Tab-separated table of C-alpha atoms in Angstrom:
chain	number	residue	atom	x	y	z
A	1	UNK	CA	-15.859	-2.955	-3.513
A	2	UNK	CA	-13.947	-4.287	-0.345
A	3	UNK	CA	-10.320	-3.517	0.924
A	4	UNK	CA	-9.122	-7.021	0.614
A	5	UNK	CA	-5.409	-6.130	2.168
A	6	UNK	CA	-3.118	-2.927	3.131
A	7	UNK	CA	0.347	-2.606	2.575
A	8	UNK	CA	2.667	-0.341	4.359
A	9	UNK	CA	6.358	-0.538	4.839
A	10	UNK	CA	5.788	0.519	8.238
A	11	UNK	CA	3.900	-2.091	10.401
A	12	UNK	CA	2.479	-0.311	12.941
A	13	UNK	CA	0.654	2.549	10.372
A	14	UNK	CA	-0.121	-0.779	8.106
A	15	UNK	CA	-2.340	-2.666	11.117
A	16	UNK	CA	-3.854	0.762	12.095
A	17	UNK	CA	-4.961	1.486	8.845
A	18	UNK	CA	-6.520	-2.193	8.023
A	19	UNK	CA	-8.205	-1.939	11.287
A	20	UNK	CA	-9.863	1.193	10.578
A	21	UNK	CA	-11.272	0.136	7.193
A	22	UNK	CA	-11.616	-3.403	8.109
A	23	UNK	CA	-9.200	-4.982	5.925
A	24	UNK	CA	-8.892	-8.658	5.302
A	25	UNK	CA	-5.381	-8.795	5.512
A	26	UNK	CA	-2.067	-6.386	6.729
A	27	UNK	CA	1.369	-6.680	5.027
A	28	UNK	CA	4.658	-4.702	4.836
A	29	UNK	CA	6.061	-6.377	1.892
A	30	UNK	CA	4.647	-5.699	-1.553
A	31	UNK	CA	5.600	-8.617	-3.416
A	32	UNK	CA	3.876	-10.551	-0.706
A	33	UNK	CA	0.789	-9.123	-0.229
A	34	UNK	CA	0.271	-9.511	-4.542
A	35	UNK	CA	1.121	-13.168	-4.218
A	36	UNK	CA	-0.559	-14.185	-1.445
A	37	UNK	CA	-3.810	-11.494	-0.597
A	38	UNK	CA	-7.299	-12.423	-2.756
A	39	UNK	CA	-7.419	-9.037	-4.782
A	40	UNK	CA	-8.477	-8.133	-7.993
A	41	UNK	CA	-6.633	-4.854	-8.145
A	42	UNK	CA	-4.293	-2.420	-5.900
A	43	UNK	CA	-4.109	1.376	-5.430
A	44	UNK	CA	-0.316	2.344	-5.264
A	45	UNK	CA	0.162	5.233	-3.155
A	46	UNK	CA	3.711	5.942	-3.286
A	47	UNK	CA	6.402	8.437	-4.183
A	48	UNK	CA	6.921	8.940	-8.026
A	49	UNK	CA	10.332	7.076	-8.177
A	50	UNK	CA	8.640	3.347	-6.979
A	51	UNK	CA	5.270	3.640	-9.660
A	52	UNK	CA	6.962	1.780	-12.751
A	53	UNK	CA	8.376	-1.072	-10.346
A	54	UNK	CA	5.431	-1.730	-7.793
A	55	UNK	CA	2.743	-1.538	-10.811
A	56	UNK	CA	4.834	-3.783	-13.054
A	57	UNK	CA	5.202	-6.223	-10.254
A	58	UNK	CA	1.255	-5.643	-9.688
A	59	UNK	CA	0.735	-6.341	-13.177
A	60	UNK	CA	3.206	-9.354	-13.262
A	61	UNK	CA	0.653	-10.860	-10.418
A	62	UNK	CA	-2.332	-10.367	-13.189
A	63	UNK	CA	-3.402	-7.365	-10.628
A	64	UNK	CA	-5.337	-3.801	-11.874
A	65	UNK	CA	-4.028	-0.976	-10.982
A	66	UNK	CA	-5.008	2.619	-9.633
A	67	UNK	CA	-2.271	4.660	-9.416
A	68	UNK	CA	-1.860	8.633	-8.913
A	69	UNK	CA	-0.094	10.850	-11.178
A	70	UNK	CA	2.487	10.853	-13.020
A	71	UNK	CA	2.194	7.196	-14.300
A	72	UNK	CA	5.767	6.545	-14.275
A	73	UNK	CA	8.989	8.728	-13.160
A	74	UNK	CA	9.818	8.193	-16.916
A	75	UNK	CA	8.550	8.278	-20.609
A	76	UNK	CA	10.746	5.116	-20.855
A	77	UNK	CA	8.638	3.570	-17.551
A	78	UNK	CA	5.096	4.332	-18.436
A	79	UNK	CA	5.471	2.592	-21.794
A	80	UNK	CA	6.855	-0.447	-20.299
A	81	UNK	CA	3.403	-0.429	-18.037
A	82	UNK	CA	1.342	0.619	-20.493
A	83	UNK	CA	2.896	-2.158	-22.645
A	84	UNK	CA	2.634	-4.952	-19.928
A	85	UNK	CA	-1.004	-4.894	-19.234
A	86	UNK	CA	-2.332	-4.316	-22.726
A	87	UNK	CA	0.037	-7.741	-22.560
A	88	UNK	CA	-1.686	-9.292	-19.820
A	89	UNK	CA	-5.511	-7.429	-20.347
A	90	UNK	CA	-4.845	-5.386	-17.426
A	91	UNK	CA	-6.304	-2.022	-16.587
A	92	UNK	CA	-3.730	0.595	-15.084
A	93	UNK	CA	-5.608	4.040	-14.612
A	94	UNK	CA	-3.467	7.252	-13.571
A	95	UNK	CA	-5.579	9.904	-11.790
A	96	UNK	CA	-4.714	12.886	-10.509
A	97	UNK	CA	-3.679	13.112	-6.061
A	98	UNK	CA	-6.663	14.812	-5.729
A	99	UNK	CA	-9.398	12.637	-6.215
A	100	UNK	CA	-10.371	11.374	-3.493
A	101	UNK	CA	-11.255	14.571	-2.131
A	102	UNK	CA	-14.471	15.307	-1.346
A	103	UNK	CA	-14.282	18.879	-3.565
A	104	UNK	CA	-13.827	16.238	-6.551
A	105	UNK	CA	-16.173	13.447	-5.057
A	106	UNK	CA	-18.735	16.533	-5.176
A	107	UNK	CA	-17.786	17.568	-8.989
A	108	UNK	CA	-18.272	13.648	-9.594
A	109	UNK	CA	-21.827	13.420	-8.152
A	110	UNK	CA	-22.673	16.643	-9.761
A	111	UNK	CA	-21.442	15.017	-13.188
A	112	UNK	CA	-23.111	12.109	-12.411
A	113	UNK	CA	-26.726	14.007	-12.352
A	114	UNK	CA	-26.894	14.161	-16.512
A	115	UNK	CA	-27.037	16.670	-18.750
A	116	UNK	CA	-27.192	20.567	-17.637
A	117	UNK	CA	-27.397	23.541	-19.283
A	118	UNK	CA	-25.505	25.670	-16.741
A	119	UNK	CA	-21.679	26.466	-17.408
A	120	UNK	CA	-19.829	24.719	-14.773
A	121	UNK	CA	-16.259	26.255	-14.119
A	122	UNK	CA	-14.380	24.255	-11.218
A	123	UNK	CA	-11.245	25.666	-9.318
A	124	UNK	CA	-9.136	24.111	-6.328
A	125	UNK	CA	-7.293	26.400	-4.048
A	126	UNK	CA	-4.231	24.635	-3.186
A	127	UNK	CA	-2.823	26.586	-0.124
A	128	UNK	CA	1.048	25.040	-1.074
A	129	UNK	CA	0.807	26.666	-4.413
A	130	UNK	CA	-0.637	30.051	-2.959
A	131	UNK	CA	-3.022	32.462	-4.889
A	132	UNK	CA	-2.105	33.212	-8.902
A	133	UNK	CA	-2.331	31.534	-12.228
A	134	UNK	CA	-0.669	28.632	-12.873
A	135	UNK	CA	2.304	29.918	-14.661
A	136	UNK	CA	3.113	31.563	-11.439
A	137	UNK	CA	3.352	28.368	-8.946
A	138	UNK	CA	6.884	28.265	-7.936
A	139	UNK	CA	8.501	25.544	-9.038
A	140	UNK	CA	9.820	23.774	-5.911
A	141	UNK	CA	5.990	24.175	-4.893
A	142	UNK	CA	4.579	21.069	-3.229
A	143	UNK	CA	3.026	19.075	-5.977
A	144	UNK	CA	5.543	19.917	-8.690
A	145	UNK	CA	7.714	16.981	-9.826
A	146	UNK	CA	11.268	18.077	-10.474
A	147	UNK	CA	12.721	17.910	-13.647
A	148	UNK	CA	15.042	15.309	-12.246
A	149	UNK	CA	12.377	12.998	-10.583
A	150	UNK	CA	10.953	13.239	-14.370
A	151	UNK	CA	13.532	11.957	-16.775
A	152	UNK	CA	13.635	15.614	-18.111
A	153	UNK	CA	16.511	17.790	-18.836
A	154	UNK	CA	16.438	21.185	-16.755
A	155	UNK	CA	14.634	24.019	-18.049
A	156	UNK	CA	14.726	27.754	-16.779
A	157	UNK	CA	11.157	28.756	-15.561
């Protein structure tokens, strides 16, 4: 795999970044880099609101796409991607923020080894989220996508 071209809205962080991994090619304008940079697919990294249009547009350009979760802001939006590159015999895959990590790159290898018979029971302390089950995360906690942001209607917690 090679980084082919970076994209950043900001110029400065974009040429920084493509220097430091090498990249082929730095733009600031989406729709540019798809048209114009030799790439097979794209990893969009950017607030939940922009998903549905920058993968559409990614899949208009006959582009893969990685993308972290949520898919799409809306129900209504991830069907329209979903629906566009089964269209076009595109791949979109949603994974979670975290994978990149190297706590998850770890899991992966460990996966990776075959078959064990050991129980394997994985937990990630998130320090924004603080100590507690899950149903006790605040829900303005960093990480949490408002109801809003969502397409949902607001629920009491």
């Amino acid at each position: 795999m090679e980084l082919k071209a970076v994209c950043d809205l900001d110029g400065d962080r974009a040429r920084r970044f493509g220097a430091l991994y090498e990249a082929d090619a730095v733009f600031t304008d989406y729709e540019e880099m798809l048209a114009n940079a030799d790439i097979d697919a794209v990893a969009t990294l950017t607030p939940h609101e922009r998903h549905a249009e920058q993968v559409l547009m990614a899949v208009k350009h006959g582009k893969h796409v990685l993308i972290e979760k949520p898919m799409a802001a809306t129900l209504e939006d991830a069907l329209k991607i979903c629906e566009a590159a089964k269209s076009k015999g595109l791949h979109v895959f949603a994974l979670r923020p975290t994978y990149f990590m190297p706590d998850s790159a770890g899991l992966c290898s460990w996966c990776q080894m075959g078959p064990s018979e050991r129980c394997l029971w994985f937990a990630q302390l998130v320090p924004a989220w603080g100590l507690g089950r899950v149903s006790e995360r605040p829900p303005t906690s960093v990480g949490f996508i408002r109801a809003a942001q969502a397409g949902c209607p607001a629920s009491p917690v």
